Tab-separated table of C-alpha atoms and ligand atoms in Angstrom:
chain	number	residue	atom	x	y	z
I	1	UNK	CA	75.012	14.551	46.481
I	2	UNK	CA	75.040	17.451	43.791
I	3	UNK	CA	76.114	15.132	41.765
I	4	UNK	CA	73.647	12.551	42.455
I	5	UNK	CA	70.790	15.338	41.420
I	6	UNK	CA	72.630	16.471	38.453
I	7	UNK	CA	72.393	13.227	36.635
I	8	UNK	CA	68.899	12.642	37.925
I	9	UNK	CA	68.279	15.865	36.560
I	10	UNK	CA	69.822	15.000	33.434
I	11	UNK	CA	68.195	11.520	33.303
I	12	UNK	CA	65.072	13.224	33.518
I	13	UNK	CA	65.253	15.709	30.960
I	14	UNK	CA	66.773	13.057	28.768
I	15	UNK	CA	63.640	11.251	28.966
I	16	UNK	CA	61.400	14.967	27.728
I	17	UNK	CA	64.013	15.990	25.509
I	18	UNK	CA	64.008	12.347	23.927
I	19	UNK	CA	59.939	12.578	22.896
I	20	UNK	CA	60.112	16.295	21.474
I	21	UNK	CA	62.946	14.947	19.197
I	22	UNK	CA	61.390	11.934	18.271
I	23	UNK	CA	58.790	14.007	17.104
I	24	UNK	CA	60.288	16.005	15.144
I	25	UNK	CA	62.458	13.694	13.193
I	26	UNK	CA	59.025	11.618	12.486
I	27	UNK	CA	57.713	14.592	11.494
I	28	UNK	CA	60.275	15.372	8.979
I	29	UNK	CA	60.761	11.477	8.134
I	30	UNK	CA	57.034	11.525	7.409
I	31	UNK	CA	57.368	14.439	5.230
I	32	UNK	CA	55.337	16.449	7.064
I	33	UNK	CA	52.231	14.422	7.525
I	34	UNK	CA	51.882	16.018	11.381
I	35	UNK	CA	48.240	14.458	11.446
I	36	UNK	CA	49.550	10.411	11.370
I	37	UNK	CA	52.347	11.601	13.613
I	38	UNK	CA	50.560	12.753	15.867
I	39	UNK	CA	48.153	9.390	15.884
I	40	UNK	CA	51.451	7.014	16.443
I	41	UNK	CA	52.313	9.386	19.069
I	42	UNK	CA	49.259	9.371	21.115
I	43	UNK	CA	48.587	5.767	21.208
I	44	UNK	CA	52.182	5.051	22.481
I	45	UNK	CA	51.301	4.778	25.737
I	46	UNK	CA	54.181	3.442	27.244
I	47	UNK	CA	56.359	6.142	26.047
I	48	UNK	CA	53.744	8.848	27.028
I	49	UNK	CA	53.850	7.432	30.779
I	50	UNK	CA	57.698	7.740	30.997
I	51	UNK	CA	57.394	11.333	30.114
I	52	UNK	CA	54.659	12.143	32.620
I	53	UNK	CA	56.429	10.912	35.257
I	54	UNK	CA	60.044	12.318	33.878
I	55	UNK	CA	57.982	15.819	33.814
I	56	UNK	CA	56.470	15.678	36.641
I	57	UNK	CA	59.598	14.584	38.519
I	58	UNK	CA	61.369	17.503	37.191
I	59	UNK	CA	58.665	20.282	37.564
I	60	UNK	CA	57.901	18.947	41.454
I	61	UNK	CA	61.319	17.830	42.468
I	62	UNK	CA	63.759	20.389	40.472
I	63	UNK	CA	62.385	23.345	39.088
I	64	UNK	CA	60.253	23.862	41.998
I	65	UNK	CA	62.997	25.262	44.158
I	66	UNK	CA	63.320	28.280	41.942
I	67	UNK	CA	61.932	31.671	43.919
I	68	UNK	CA	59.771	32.399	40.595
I	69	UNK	CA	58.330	29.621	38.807
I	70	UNK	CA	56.149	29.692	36.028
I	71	UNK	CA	53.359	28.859	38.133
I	72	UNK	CA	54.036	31.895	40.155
I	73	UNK	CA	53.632	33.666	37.158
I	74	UNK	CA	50.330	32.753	35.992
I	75	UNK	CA	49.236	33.089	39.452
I	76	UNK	CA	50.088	36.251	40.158
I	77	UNK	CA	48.873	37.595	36.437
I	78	UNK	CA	45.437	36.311	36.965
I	79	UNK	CA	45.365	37.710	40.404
I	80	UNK	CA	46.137	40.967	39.411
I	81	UNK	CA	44.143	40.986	36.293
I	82	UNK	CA	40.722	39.333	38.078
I	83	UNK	CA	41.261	41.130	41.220
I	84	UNK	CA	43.895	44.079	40.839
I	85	UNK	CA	42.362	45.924	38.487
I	86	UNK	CA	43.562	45.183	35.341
I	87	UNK	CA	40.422	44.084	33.764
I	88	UNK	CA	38.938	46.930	34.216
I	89	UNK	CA	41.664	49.439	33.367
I	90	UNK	CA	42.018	46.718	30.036
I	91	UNK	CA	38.022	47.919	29.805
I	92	UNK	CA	38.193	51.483	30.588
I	93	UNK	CA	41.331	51.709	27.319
I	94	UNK	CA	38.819	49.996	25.417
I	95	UNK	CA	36.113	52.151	25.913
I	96	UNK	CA	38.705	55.170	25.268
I	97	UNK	CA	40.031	53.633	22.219
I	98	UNK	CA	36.566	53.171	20.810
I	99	UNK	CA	35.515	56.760	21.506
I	100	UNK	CA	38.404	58.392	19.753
I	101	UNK	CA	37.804	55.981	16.886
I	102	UNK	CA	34.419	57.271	16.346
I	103	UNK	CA	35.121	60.369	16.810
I	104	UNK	CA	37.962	59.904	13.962
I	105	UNK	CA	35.256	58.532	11.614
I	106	UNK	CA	32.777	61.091	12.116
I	107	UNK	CA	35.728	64.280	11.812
I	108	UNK	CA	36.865	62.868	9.010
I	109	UNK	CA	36.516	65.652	5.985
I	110	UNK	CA	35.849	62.575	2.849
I	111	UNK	CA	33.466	60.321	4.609
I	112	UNK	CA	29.741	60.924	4.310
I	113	UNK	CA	28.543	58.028	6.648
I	114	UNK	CA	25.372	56.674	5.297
I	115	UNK	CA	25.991	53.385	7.836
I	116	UNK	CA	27.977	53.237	10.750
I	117	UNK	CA	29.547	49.594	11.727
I	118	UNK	CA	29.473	49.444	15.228
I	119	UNK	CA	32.019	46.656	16.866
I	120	UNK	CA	30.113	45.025	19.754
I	121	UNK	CA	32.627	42.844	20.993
I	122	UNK	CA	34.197	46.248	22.238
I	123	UNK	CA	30.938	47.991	23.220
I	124	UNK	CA	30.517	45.131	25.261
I	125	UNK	CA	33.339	45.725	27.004
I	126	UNK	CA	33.098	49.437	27.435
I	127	UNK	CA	29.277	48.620	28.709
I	128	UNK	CA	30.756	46.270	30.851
I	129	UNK	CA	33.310	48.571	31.903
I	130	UNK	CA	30.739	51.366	32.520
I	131	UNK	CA	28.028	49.034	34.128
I	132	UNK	CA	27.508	47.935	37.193
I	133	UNK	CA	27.850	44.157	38.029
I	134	UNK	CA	25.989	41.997	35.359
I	135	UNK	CA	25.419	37.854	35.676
I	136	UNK	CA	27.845	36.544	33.260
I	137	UNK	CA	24.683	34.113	31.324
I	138	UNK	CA	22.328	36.933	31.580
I	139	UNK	CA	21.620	37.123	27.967
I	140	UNK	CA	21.958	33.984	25.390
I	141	UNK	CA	20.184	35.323	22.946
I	142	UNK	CA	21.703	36.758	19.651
I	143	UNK	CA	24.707	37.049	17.493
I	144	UNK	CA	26.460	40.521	18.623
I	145	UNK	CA	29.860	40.162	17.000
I	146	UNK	CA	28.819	43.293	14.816
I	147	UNK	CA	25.759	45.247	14.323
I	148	UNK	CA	25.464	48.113	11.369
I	149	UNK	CA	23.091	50.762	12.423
I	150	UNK	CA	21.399	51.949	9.294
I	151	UNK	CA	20.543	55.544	8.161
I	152	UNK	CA	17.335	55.235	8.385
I	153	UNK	CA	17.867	55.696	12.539
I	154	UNK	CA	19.377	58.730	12.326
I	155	UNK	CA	18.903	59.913	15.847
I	156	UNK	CA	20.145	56.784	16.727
I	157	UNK	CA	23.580	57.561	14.945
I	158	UNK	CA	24.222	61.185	15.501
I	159	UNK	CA	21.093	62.410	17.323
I	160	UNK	CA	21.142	65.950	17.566
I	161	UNK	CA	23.984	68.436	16.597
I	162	UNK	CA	24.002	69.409	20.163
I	163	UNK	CA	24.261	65.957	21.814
I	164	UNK	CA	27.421	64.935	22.974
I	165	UNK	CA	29.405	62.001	21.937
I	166	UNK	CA	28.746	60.281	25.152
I	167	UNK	CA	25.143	60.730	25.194
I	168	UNK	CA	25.180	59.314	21.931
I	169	UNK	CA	27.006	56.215	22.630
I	170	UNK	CA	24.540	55.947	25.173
I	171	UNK	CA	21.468	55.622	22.875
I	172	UNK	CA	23.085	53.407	20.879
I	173	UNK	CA	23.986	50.988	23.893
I	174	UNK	CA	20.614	51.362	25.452
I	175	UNK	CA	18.894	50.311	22.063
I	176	UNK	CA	21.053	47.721	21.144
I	177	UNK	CA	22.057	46.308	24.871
I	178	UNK	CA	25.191	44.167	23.826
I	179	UNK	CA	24.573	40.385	25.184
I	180	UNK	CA	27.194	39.779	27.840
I	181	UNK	CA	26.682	36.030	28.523
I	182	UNK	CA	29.878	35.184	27.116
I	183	UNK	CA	32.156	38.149	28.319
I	184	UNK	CA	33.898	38.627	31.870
I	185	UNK	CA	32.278	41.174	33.913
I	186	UNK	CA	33.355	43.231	36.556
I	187	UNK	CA	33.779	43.209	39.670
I	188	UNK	CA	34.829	39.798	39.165
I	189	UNK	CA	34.027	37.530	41.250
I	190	UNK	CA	33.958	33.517	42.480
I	191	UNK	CA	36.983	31.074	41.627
I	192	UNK	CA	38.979	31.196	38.192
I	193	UNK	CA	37.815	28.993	35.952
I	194	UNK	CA	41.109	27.629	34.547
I	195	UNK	CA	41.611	24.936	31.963
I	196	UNK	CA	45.602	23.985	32.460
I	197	UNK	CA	46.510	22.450	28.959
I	198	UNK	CA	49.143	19.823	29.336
I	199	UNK	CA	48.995	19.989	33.114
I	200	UNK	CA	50.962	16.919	33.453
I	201	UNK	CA	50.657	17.199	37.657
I	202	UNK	CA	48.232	19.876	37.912
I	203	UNK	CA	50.032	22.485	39.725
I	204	UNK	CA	47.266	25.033	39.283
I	205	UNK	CA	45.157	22.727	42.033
I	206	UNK	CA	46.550	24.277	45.429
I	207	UNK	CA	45.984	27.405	44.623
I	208	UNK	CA	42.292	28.399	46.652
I	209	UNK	CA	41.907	31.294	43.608
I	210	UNK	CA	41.360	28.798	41.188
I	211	UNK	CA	39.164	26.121	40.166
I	212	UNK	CA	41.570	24.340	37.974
I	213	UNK	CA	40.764	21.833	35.039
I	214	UNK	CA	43.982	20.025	34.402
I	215	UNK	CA	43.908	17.830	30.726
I	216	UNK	CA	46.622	16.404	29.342
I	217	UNK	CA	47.066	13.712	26.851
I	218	UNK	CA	48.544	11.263	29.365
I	219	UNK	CA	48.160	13.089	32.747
I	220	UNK	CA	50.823	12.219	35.803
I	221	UNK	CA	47.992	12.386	38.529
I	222	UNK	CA	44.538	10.988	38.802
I	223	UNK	CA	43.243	14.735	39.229
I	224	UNK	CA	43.656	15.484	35.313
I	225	UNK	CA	41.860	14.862	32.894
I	226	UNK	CA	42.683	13.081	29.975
I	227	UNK	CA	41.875	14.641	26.828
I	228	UNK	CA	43.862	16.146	23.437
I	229	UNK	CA	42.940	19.580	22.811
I	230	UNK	CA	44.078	19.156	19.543
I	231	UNK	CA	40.926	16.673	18.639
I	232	UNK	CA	38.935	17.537	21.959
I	233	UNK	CA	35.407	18.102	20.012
I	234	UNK	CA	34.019	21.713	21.224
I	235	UNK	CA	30.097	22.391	22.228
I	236	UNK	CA	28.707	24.483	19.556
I	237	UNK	CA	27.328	26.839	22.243
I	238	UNK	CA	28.746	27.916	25.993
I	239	UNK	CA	27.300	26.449	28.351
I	240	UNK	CA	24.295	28.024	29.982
I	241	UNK	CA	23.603	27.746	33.722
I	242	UNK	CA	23.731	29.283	37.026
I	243	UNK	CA	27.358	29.817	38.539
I	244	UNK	CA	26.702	27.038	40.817
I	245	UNK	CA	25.633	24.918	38.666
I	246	UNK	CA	28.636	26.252	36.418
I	247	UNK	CA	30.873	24.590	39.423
I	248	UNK	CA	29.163	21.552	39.881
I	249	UNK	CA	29.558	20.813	35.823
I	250	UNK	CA	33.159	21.427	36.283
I	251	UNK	CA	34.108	19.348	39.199
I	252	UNK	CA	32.294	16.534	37.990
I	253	UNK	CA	34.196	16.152	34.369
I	254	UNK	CA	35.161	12.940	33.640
I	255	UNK	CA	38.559	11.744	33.648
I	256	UNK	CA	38.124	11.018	30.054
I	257	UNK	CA	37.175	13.912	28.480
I	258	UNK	CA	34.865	13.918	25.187
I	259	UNK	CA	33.900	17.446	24.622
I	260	UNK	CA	34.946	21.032	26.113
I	261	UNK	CA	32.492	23.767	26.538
I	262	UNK	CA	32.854	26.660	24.165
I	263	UNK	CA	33.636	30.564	25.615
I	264	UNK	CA	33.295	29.386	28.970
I	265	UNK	CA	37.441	29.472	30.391
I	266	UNK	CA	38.369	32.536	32.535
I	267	UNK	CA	42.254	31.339	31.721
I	268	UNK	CA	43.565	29.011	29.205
I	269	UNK	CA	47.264	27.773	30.191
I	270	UNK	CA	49.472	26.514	27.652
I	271	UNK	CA	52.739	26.063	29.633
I	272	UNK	CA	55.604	24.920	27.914
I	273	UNK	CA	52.847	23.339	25.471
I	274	UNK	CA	53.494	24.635	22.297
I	275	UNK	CA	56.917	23.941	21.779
I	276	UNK	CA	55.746	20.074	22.577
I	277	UNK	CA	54.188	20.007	19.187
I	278	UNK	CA	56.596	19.248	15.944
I	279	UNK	CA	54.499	21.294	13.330
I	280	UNK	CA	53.431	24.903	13.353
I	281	UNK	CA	50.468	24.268	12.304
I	282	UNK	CA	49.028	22.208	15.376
I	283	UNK	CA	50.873	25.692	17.651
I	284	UNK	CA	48.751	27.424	15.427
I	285	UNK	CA	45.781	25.449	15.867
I	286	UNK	CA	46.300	25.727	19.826
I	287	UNK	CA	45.751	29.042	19.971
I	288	UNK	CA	42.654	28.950	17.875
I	289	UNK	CA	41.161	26.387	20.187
I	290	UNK	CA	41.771	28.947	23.266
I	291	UNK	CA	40.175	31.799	21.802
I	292	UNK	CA	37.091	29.555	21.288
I	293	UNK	CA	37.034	28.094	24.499
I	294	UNK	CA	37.896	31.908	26.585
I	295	UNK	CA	34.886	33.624	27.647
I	296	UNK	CA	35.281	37.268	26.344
I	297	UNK	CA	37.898	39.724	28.773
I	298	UNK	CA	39.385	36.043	29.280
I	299	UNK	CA	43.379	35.066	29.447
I	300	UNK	CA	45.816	33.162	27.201
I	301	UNK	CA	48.550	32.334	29.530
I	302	UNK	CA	51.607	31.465	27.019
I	303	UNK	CA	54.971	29.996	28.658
I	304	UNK	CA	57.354	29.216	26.267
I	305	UNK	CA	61.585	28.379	27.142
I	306	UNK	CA	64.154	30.316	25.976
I	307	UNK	CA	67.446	31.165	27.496
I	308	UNK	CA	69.058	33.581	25.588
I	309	UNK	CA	68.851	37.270	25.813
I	310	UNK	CA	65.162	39.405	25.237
I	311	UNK	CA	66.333	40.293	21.681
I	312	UNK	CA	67.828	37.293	20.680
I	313	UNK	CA	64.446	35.444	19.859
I	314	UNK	CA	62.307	39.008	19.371
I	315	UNK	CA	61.062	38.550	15.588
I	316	UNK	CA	60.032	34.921	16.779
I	317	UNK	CA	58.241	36.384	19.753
I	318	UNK	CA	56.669	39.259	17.463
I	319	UNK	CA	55.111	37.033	15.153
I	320	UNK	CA	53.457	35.313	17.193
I	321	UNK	CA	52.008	37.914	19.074
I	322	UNK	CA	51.018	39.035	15.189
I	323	UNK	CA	49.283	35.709	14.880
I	324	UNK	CA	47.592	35.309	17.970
I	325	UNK	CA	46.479	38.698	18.186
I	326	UNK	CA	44.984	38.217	14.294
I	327	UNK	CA	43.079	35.566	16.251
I	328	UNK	CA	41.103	38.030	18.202
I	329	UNK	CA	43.599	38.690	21.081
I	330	UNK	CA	45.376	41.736	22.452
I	331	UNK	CA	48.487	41.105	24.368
I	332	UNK	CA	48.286	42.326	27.930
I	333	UNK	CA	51.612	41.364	29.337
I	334	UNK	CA	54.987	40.223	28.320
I	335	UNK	CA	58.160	39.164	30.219
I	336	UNK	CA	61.166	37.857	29.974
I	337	UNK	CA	61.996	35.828	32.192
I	338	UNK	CA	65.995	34.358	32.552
I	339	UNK	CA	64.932	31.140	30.816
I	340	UNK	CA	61.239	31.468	29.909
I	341	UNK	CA	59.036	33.941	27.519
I	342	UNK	CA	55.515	34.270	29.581
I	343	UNK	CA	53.079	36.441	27.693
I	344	UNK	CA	49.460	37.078	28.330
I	345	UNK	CA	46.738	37.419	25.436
I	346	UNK	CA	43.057	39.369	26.313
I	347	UNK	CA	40.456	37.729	24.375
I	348	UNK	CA	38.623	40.714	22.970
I	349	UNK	CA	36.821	39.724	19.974
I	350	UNK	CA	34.280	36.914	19.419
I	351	UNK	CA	35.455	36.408	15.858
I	352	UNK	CA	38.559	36.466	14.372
I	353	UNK	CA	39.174	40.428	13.296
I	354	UNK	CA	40.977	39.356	9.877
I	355	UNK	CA	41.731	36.602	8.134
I	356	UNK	CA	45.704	36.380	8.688
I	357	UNK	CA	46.531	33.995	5.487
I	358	UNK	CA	49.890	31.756	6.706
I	359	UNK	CA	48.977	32.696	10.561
I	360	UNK	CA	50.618	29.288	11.508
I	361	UNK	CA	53.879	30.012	9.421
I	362	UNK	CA	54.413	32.763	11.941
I	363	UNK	CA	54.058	30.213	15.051
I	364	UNK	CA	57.339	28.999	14.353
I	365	UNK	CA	60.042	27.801	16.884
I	366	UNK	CA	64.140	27.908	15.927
I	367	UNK	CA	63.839	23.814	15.797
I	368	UNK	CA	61.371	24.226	12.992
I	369	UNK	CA	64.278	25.711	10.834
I	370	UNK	CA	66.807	22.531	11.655
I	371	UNK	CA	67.846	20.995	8.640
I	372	UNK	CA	68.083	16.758	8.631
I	373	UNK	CA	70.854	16.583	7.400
I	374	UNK	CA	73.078	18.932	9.880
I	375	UNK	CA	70.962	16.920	12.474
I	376	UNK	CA	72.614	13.596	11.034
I	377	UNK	CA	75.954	14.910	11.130
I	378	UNK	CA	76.090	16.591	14.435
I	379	UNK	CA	75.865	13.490	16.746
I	380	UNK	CA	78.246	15.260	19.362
I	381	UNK	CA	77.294	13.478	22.585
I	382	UNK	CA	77.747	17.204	23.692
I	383	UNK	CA	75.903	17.004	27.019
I	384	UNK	CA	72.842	14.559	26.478
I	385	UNK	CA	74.095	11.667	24.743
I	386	UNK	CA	72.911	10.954	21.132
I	387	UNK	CA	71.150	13.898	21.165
I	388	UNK	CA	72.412	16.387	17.920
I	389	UNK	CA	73.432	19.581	19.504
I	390	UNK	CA	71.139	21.773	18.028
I	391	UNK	CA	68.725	19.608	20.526
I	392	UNK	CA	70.833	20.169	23.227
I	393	UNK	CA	70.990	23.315	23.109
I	394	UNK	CA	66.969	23.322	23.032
I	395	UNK	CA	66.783	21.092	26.171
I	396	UNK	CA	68.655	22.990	27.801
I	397	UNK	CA	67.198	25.905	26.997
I	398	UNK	CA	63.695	24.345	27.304
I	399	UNK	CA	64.415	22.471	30.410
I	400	UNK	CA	66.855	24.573	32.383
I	401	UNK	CA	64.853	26.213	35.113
I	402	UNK	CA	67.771	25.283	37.374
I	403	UNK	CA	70.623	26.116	35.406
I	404	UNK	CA	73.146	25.073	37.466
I	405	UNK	CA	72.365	21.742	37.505
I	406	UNK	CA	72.569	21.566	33.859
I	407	UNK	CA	75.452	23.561	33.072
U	501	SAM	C1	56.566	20.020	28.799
U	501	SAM	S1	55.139	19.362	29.549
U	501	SAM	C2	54.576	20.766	30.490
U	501	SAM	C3	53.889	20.378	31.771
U	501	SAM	C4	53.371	21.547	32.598
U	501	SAM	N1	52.421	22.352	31.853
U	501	SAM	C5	54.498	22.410	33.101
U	501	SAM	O1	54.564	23.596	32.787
U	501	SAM	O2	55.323	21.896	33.841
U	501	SAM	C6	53.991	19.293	28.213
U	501	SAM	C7	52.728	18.528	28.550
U	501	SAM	O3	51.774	18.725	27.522
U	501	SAM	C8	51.077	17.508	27.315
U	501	SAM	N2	50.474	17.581	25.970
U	501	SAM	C9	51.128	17.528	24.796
U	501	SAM	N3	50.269	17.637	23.785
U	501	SAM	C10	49.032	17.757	24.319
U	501	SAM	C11	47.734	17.891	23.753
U	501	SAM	N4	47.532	17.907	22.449
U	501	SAM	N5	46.689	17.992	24.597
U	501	SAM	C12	46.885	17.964	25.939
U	501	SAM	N6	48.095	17.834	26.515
U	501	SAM	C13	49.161	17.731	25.720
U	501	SAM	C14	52.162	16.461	27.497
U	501	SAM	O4	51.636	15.178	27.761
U	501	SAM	C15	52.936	17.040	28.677
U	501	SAM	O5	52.432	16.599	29.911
């Protein structure tokens, strides 16, 4: 019987592990032309159903046994972040952070401010921390990303000796109110809006704290939506209505979807998604598309394999927090898990706080580095077949929530 589910298991994963190599080798075969690859990819449809059901087979029927899966995770990261406290504790370090910067700029001997750039993506959230609660499309007015108070407002920027810090930082937020209709307040409250990228079986569904949006380019179950967030066109604006009506929009997608709503996510999930992908570039482009599609204060929930040791893989893991964070993230949480990396990124910025040149070099994986031709020569049948071992190795990293089954 152990048996039995060991070569199922294997069967399974040989079917996963078979369409991220096939990708790859296209990819290089192609000589890096990711864009046609990806085209061929999506319209094989036959190959694209075998997977979702080889996934989904494995996530529901395997890996689901495990005491912690990466589900679990998520689950309890939002929980505590929505509804433990660690927004606003994220919010009150902002608002501390902010202080002592200003207070650096004005103590500092050299500079004679004649302007002061104020960052409103981070007044935001110290108003938000501060305030009490505010509707989340109060205000749809205005760009807010920054704002440079001139010297011509000089009470505005220092007021008088006397007045304290605080009391100036409170002038300037009650003159320039920063528009909140696109950040997370607090107390939070109502479901979790979370978009589940390459859900496969929707897993987020059960859970009564969420309102899930599964997509995925060839979903397993009717309940997600099919849709590549790679080409997925984006609203140029978030959407503006009531919270109710807010709901109603999002249970009623279509299965096919045509267009996502911009800054309007609570969570974005990419779960084991990004490794999927042959070319850094499309990783890269990933994480772009979830900081445009997270409301401010919102999550990036990253789950990415990896069996070997916390330091083994730590440059990888550092530069891509260095990218994603260039994006306009902060990481809030990191763990290493036996086989996975989960991380969690706090959209804090509307735009992009610098221009990171080569930001998707830095979303590599230790695939990307393969060469061809050591990928030719290493047909070992070493534990899955055809497959070269590098691959196998990768599988079983990737794919080895229950290790004993593999090993
Ligand atoms: C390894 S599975 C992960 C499934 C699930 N998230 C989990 O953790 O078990 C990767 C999934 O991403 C989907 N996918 C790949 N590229 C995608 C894209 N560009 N847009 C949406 N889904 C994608 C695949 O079809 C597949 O279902």
């Amino acid at each position: 019987m152990e048996d039995e589910g060991k070569q199922a298991h294997l069967k399974l994963s040989g079917v996963v592990k078979g369409v991220h190599a096939k990708l790859r080798q296209n990819l290089r075969q192609s000589a890096g032309d990711y864009e046609s690859v990806w085209q061929a990819h999506c319209q094989d449809k036959a190959l694209l159903g075998e997977y979702a059901d080889a996934m989904r087979s494995l996530a529901t029927e395997f890996w689901s046994k495990r005491p912690e899966t990466r589900i679990d995770w998520c689950r309890s990261t939002c929980v505590e972040y929505f509804h433990g406290g660690g927004l606003q504790k994220a919010l009150a370090k902002d608002a501390r952070r902010n202080l002592f910067r200003h207070q650096q700029e004005e103590n500092s001997e050299d500079s004679e401010p004649k302007d002061m750039t104020l960052d409103f993506s981070e007044m935001a959230a110290a108003s938000a921390a501060a305030s009490s609660p505010t509707a989340e499309l109060s205000d749809s007015s205005g760009s807010y990303s920054q704002t440079t108070l001139s010297s011509s407002e000089p009470d505005l920027m220092f007021g008088s000796p006397e007045a304290s810090l605080e009391d100036r930082r409170r002038k300037i937020y009650e003159r320039y109110p920063a528009p909140l209709y696109s950040s997370i307040s607090v107390p939070f409250e109502g479901p979790i809006r979370l978009l589940d990228v390459g859900s496969c079986y929707n897993p987020f569904q059960q859970h009564s704290e969420f309102l899930a949006i599964g997509i995925d380019i060839s979903p397993a179950v009717e309940s997600v939506h099919q849709c590549d967030i790679l080409s997925v066109e984006l609203t140029q604006q978030p959407l503006q209505l009531a919270k109710d009506s807010l709901l109603t929009y999002f249970k009623t997608l279509p299965r096919v979807i045509p267009q996502l709503p911009r800054c309007s996510f609570h969570v974005v999930v990419y779960s084991l998604l990004l490794e999927y992908f042959p070319a850094r570039y499309q990783r890269w482009l990933c994480c772009q598309r979830a900081h445009q599609l997270l409301m401010r204060n919102g999550l990036l929930l990253i789950i990415t394999p990896d069996s070997h040791a916390v330091h083994k893989n730590a440059a990888q893991m550092r530069a891509w927090k260095t990218a994603i964070e260039s994006l306009g993230f902060r990481r809030w949480r990191y763990v290493k898990q036996e086989h996975l990396h989960c991380m969690a990124f706090r959209k804090t910025e509307d735009e992009a706080p610098l221009t990171l040149i080569g930001g998707a070099d830095l979303m590599s994986i230790p695939q990307d580095s393969q060469q061809e031709e050591e990928e030719e020569q290493d047909h070992t049948q070493y534990l899955f077949g055809s497959l070269p071992r590098n691959d196998c190795d990768f599988f079983r990293d990737a794919f080895s929530e229950l290790p004993d089954l593999v090993d």
